mmCIF file of C-alpha atoms in Angstrom:
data_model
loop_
_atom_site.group_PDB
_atom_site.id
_atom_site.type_symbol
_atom_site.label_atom_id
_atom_site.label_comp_id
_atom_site.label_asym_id
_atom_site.label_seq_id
_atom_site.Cartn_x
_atom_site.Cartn_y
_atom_site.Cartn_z
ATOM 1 C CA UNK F 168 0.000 0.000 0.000
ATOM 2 C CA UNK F 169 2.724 2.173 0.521
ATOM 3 C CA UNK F 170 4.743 1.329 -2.515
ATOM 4 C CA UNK F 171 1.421 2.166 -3.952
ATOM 5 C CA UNK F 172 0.814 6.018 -2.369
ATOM 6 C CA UNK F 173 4.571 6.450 -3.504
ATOM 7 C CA UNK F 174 4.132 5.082 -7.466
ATOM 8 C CA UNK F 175 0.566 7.145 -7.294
ATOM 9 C CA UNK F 176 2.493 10.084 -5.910
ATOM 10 C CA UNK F 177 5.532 10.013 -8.388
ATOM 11 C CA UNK F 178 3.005 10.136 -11.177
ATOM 12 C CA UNK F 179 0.814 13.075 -10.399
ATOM 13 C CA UNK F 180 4.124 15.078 -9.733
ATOM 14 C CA UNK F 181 5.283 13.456 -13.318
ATOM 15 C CA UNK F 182 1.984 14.559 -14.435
ATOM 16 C CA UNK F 183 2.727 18.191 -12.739
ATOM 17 C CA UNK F 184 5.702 18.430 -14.437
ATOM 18 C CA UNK F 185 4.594 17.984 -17.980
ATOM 19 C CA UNK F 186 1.575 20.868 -17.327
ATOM 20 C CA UNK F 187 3.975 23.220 -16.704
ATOM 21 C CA UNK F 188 6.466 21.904 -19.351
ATOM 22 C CA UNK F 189 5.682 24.662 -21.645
ATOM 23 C CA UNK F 190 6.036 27.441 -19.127
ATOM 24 C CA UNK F 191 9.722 26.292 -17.940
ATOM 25 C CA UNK F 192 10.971 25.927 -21.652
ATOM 26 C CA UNK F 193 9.799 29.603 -22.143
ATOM 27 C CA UNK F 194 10.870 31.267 -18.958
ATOM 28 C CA UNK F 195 14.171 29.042 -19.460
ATOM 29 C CA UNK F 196 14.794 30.930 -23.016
ATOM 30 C CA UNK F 197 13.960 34.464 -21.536
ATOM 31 C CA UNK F 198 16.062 34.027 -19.045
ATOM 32 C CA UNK F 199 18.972 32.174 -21.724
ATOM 33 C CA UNK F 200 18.284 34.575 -24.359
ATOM 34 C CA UNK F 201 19.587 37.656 -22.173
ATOM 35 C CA UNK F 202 23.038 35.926 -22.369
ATOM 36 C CA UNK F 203 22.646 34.774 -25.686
ATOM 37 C CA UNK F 204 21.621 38.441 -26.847
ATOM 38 C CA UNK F 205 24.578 39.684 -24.814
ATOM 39 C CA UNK F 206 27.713 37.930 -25.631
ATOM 40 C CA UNK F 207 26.932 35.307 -28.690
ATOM 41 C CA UNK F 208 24.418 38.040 -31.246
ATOM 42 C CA UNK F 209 26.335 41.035 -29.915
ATOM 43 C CA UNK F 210 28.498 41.650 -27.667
ATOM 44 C CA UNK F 211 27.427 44.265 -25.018
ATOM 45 C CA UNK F 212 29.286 43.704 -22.219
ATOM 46 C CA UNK F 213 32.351 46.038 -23.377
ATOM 47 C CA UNK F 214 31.920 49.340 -21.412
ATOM 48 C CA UNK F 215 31.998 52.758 -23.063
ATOM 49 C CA UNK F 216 30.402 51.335 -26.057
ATOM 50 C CA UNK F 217 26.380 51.992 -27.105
ATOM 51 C CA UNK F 218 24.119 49.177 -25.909
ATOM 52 C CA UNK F 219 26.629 48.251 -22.713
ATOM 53 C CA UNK F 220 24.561 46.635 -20.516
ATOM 54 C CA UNK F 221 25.539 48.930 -17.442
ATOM 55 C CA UNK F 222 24.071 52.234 -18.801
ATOM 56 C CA UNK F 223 20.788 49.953 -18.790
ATOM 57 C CA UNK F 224 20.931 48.800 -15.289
ATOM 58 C CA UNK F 225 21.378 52.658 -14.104
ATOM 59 C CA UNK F 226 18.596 53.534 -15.711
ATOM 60 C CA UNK F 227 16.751 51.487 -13.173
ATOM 61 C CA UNK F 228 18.242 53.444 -10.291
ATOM 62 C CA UNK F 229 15.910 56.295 -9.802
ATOM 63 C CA UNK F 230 12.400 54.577 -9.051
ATOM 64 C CA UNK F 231 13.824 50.808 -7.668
ATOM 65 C CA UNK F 232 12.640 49.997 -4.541
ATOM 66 C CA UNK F 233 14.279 48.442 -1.484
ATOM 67 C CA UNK F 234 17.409 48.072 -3.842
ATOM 68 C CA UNK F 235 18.235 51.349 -4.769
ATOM 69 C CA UNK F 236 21.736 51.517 -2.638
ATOM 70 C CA UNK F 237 22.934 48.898 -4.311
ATOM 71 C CA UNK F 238 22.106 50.474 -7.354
ATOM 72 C CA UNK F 239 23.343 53.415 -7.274
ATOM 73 C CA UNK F 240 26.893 51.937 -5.320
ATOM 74 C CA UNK F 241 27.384 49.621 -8.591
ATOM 75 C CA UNK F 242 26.780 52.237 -11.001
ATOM 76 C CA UNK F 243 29.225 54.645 -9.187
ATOM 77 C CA UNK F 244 31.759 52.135 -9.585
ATOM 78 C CA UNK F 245 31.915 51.394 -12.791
ATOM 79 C CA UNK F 246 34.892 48.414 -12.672
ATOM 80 C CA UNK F 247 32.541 46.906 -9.896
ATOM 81 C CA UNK F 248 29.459 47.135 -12.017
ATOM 82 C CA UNK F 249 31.166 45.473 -14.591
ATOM 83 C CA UNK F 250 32.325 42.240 -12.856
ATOM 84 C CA UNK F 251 28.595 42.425 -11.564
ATOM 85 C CA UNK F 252 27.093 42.832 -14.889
ATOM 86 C CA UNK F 253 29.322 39.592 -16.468
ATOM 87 C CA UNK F 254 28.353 37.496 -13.284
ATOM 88 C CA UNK F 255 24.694 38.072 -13.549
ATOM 89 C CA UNK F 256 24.958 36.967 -17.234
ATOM 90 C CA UNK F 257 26.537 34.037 -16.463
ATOM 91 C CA UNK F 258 24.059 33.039 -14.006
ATOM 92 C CA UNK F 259 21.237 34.407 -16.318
ATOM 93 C CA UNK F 260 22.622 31.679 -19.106
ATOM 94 C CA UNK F 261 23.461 29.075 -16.484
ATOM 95 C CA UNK F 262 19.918 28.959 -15.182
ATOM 96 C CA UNK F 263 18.010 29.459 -18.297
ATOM 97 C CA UNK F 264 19.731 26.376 -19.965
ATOM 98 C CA UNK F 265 19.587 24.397 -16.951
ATOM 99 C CA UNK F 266 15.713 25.267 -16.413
ATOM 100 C CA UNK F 267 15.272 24.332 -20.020
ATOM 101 C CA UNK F 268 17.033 20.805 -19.829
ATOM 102 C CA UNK F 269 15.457 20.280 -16.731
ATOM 103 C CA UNK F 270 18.473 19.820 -14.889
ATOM 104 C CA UNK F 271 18.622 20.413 -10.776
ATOM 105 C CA UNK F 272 15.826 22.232 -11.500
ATOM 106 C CA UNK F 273 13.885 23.191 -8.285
ATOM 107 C CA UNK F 274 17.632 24.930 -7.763
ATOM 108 C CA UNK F 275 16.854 26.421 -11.140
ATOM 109 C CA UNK F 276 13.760 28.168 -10.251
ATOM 110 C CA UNK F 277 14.667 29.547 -6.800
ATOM 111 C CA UNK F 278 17.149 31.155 -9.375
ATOM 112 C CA UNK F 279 14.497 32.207 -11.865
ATOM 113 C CA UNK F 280 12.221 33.642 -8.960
ATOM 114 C CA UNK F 281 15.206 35.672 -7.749
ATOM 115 C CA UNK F 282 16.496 37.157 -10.948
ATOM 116 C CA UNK F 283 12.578 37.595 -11.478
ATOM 117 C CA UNK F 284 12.448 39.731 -8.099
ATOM 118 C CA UNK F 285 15.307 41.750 -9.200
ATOM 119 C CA UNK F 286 13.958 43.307 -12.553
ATOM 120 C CA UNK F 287 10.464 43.614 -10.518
ATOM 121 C CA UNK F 288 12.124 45.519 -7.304
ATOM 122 C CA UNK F 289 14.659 47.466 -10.133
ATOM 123 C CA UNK F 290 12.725 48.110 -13.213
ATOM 124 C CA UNK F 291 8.913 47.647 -12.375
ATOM 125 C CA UNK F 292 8.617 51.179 -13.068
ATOM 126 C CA UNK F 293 9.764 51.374 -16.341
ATOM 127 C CA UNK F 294 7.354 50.836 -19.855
ATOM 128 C CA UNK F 295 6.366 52.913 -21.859
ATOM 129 C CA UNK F 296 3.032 50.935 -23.239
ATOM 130 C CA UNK F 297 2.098 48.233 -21.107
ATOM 131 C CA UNK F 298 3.765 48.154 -17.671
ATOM 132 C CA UNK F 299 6.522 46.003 -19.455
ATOM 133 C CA UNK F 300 8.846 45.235 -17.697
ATOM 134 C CA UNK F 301 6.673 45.032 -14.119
ATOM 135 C CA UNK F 302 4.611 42.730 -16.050
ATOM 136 C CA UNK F 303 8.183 40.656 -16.874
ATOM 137 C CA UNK F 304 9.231 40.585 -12.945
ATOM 138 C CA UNK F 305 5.992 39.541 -11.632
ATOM 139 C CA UNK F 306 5.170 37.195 -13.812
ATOM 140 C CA UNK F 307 8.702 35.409 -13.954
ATOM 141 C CA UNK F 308 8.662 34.801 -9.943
ATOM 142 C CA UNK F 309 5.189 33.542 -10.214
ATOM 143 C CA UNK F 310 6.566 31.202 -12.926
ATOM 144 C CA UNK F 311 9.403 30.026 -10.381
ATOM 145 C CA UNK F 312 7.482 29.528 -7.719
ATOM 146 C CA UNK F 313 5.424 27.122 -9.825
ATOM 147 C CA UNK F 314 8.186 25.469 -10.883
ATOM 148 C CA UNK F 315 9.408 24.671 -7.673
ATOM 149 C CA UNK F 316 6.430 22.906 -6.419
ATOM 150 C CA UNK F 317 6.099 20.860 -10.073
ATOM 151 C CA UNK F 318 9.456 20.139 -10.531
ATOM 152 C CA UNK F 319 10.593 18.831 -14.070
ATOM 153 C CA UNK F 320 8.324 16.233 -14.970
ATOM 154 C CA UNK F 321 9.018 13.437 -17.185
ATOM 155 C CA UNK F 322 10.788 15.361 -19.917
ATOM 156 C CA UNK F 323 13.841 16.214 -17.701
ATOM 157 C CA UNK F 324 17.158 15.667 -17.239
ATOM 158 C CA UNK F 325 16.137 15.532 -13.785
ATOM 159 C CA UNK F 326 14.022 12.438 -14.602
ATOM 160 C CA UNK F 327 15.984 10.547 -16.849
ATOM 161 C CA UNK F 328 19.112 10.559 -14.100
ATOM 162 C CA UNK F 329 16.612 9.863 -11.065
ATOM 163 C CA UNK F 330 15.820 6.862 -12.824
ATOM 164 C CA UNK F 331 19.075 5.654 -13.984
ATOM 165 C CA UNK F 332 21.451 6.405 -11.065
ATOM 166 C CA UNK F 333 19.733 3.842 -8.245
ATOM 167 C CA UNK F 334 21.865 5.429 -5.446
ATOM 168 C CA UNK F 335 20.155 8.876 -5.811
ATOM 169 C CA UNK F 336 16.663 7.604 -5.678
ATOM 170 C CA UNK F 337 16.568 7.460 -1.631
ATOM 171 C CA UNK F 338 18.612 10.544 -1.249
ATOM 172 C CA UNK F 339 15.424 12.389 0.077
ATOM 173 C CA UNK F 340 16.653 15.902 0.487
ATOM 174 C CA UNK F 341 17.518 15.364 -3.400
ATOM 175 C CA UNK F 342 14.036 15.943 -4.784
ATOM 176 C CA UNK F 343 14.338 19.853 -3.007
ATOM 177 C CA UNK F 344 17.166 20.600 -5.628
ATOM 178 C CA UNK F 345 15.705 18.608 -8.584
ATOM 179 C CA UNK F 346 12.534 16.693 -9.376
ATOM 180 C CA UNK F 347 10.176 14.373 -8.223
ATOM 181 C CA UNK F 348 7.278 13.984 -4.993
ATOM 182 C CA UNK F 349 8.288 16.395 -2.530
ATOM 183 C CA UNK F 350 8.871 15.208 0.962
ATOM 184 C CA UNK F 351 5.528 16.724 2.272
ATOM 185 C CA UNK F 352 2.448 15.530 3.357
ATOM 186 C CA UNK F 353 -0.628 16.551 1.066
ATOM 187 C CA UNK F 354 -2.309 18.984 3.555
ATOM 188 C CA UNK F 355 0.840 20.615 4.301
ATOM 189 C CA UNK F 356 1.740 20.910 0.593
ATOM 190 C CA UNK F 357 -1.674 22.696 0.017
ATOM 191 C CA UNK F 358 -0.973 25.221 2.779
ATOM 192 C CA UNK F 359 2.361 25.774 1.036
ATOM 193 C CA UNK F 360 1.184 26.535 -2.364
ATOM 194 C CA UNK F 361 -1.749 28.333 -0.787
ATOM 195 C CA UNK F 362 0.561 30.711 1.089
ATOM 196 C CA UNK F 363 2.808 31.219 -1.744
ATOM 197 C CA UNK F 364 -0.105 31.924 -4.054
ATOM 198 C CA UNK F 365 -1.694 34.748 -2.170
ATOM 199 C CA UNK F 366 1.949 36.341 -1.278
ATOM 200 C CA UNK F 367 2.558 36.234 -4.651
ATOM 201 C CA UNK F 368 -0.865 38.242 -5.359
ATOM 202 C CA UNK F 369 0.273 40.762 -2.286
ATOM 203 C CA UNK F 370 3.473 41.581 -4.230
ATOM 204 C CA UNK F 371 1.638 42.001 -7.716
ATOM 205 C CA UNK F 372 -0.739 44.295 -5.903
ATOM 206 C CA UNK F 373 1.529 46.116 -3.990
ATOM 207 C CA UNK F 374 4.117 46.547 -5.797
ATOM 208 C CA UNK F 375 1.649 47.597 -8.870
ATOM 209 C CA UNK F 376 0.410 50.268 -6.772
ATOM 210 C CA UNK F 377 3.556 51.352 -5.613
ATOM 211 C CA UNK F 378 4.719 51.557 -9.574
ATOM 212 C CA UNK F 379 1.841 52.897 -11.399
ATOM 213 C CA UNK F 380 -1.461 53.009 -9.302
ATOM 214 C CA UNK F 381 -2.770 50.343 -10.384
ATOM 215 C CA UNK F 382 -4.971 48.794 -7.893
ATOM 216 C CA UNK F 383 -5.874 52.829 -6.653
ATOM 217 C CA UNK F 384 -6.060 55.739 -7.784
ATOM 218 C CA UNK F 385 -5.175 57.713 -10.432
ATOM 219 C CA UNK F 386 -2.701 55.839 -12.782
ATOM 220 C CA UNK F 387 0.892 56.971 -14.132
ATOM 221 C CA UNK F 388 3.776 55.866 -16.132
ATOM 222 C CA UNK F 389 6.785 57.305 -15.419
ATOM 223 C CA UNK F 390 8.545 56.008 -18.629
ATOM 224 C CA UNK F 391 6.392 58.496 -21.084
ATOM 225 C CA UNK F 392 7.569 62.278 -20.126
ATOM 226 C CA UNK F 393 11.453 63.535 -19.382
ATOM 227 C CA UNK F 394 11.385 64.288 -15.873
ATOM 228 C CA UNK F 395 14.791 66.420 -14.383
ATOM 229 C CA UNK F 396 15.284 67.492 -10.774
ATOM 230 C CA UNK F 397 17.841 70.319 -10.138
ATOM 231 C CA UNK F 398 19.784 70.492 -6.833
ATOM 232 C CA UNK F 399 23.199 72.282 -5.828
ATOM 233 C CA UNK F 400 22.711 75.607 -8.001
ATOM 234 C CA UNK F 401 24.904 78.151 -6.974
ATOM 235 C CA UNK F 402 26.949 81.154 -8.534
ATOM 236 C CA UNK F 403 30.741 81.657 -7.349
ATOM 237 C CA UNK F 404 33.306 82.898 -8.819
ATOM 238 C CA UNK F 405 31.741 84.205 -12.148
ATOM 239 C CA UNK F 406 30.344 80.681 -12.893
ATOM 240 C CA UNK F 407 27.051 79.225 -12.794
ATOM 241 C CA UNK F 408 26.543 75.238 -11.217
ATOM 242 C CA UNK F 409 24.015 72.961 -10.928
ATOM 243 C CA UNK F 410 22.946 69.242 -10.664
ATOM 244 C CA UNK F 411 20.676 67.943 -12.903
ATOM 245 C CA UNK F 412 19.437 63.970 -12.442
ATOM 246 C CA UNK F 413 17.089 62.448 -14.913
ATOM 247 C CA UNK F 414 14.282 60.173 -12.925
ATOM 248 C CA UNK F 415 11.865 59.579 -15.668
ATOM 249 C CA UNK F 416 11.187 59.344 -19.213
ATOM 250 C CA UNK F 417 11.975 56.299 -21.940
ATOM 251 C CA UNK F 418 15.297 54.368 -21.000
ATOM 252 C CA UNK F 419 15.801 54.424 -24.335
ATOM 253 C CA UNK F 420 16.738 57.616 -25.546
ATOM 254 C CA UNK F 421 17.745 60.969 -23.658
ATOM 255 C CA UNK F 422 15.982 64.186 -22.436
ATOM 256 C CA UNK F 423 17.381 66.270 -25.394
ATOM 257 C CA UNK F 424 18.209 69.644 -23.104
ATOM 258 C CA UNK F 425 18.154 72.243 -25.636
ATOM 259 C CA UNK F 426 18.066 75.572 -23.391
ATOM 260 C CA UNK F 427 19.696 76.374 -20.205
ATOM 261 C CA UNK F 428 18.395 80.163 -19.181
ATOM 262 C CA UNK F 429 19.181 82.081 -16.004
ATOM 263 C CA UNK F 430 17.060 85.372 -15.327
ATOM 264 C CA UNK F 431 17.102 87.845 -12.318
ATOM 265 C CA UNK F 432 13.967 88.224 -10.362
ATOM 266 C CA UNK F 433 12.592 91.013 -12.785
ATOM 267 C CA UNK F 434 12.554 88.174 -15.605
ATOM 268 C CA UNK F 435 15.776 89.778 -17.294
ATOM 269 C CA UNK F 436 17.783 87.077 -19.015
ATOM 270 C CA UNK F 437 20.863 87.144 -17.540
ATOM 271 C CA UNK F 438 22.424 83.714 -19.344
ATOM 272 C CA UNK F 439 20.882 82.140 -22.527
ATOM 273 C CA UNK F 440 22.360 79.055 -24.177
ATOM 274 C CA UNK F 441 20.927 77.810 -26.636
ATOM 275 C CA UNK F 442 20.537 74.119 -28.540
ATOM 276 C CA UNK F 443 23.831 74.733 -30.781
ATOM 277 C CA UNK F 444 25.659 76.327 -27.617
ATOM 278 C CA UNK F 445 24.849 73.470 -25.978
ATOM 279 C CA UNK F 446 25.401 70.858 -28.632
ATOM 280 C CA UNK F 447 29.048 71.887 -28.026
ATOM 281 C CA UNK F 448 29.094 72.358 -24.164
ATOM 282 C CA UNK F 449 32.416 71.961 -22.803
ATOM 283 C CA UNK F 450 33.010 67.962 -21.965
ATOM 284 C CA UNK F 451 34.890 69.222 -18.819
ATOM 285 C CA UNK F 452 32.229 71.055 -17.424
ATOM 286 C CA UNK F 453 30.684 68.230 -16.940
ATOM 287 C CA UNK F 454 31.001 66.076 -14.097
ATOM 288 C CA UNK F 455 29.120 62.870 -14.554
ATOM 289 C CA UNK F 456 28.784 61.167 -11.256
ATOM 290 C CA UNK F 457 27.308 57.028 -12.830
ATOM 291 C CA UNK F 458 27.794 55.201 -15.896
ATOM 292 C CA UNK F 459 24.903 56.601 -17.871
ATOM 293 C CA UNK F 460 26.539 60.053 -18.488
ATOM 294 C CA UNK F 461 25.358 63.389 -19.670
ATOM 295 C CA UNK F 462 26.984 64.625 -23.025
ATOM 296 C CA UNK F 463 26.725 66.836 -25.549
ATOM 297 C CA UNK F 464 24.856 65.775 -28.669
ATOM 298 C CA UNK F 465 24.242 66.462 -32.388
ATOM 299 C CA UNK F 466 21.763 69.287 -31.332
ATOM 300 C CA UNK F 467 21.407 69.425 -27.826
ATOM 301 C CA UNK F 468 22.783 68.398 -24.327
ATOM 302 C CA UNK F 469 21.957 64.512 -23.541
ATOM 303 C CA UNK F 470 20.706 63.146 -20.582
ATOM 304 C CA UNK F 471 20.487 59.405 -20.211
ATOM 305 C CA UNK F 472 17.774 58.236 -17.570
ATOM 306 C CA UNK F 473 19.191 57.780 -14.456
ATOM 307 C CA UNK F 474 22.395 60.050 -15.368
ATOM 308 C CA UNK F 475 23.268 62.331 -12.407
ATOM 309 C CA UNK F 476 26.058 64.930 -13.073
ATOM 310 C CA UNK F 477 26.932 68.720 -12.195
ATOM 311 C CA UNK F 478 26.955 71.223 -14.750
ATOM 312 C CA UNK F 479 29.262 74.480 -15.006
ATOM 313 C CA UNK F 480 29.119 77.870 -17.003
ATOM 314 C CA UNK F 481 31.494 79.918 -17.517
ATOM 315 C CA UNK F 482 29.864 83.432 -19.196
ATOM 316 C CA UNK F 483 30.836 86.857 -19.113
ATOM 317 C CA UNK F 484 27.868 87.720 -18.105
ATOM 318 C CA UNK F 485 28.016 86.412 -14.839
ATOM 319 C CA UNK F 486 30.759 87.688 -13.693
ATOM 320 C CA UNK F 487 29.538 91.234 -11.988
ATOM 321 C CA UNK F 488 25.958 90.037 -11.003
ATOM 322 C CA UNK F 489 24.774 91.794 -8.079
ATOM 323 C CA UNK F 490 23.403 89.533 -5.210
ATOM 324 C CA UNK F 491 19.931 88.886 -5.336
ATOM 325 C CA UNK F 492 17.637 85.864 -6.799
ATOM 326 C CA UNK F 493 17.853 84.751 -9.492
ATOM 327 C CA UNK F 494 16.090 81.936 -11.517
ATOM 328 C CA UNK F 495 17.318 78.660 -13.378
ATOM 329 C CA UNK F 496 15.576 77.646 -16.334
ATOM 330 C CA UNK F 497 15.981 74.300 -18.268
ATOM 331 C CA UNK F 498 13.785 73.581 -21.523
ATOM 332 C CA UNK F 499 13.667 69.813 -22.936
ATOM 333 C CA UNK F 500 12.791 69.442 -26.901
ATOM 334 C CA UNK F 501 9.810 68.631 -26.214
ATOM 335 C CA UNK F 502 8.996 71.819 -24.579
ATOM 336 C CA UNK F 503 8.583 70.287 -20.857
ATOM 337 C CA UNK F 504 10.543 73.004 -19.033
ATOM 338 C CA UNK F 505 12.192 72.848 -15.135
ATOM 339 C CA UNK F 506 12.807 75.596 -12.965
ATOM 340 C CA UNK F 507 14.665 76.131 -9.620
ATOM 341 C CA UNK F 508 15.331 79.208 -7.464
ATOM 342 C CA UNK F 509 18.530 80.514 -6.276
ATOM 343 C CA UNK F 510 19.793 83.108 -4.376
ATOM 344 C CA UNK F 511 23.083 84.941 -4.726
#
């Protein structure tokens, strides 16, 4: 009878694991594919160079939550962010293969459920049409989780070496890293998948409403307009500086800065430069503080998404102000403008 419960219990986890067959071999190529794209179709791991992967992950760092530090420490040191950036796709390819084949892979998907997390808690904000890549994070550590309680199924490596090698079949604490009946009975197996269900709904919910509103209220995407803050602006010595940081707006492309204007408090332009002027701003007046780095463009002044760097003019007409306030003025191409106040 008990060889029986076993047989009947092997099968409807064999039975598990071909349901969600087709769900592991696509979250295994997403999750492949990123390393594939990366090193074997192009290579975009070699800093310095458009498409590095690097600039990407800072233009997660202005809306991530609960990983933001890390963030920002990674992209503020760039020969750290590399090694970090060629370790991640290795595990990216390692686990999306493995998941595929079926091999170890409960392991697999506790790997898949935390790269899953990461873009969720580091790039849920960002999409400009659809929530994209929230809908990516959530939805790939729901697929883990799955996973994990399924295990591989009969089309597995998992399976086939179960089988085969008769002095792994009683190694109990096996099936956690691989395949086959988990070690549980079936009431505490429900609670399990019962509990991980509904936190799984709390973190779509929650974090949805942290990202875009979308369980209350009125809904936003922060991917669709150029958002800059200023900080730091001051005049000394005949020179104008200020911070700008780019927190929102598509990751891919720049807020195209194509006036920088400083008037006194009667609205008297004091400092005007225009798109061309800045199209050739001075690369040392810039001091980019991460990898995604303000720079002068064709026609304007570029500012990557999560770029952070201080700015400095040098004008004639600075030199002499009298002390008083003053207002900054910065105008994006599209004709979104952002102000800030200082005194002098």
């Amino acid at each position: 009878m008990i060889n029986q419960n076993k047989q009947e219990m092997l099968d409807a986890y064999s039975i598990a694991g071909l349901f969600t067959l087709s769900l592991r071999l696509v979250v295994g190529w997403t999750y492949f594919s990123a390393f594939w794209r990366r090193l074997v179709l192009e290579n975009k791991l070699i800093p310095d160079v458009p498409g590095y992967i690097g600039e990407k992950f800072n233009h997660f760092l202005p809306n991530a939550f609960g990983i933001k530090p890390m963030i920002e420490y990674l992209v503020s040191t760039p020969d750290v962010l590399w090694w970090a950036m060629v370790i991640f796709t290795i595990i990216e390819g390692i686990v999306g293969l493995l998941i595929m084949l079926g091999f170890f892979t409960r392991l697999m998907s506790i790997g898949v459920f935390s790269l899953a997390t990461g873009i969720l808690l580091g790039s849920g904000w960002l999409g400009t049409t659809c929530l994209d890549e929230w809908q990516i994070g959530i939805l790939g550590a729901t697929a883990g989780f799955t996973i994990f309680l399924s295990g591989g199924g009969k089309y597995s490596l998992d399976y086939l070496l179960l089988r085969k090698i008769h002095a792994l079949r009683n190694r109990s604490w096996l099936v956690w890293l691989t395949s086959g009946a988990l070690p549980l009975r079936a009431g505490t197996l429900g609670k399990v998948a019962g509990a991980g269900a509904f936190a799984l709904l709390f973190v779509s919910l929650a974090t949805n409403q942290i990202f875009h509103n979308g369980v209350w209220g009125k809904l936003h995407n922060k991917s669709v307009k150029p958002k800059i803050e200023i900080s730091d602006a001051s005049i000394q010595d005949g020179k104008l500086s200020f911070t700008v940081y780019r927190v929102e707006g598509a990751d891919v492309y720049g807020s195209f800065l194509i006036g920088i204007t400083l008037k006194d408090k009667n609205g008297n332009v004091v400092v005007d430069k225009n798109a061309e002027a800045l199209s050739h701003f001075p690369v040392s007046d810039i001091q980019n503080k991460y990898i995604a780095k303000v720079a002068p463009g064709k026609h304007s002044l570029v500012i990557p998404l999560g770029s952070k760097a201080n700015l400095t003019i040098s004008d004639n007409s600075i030199a002499g102000l009298p002390k008083g306030q003053y207002e900054l003025l910065l105008t994006d191409v599209s004709g979104i403008t952002w102000q800030t106040d200082l005194r002098y």
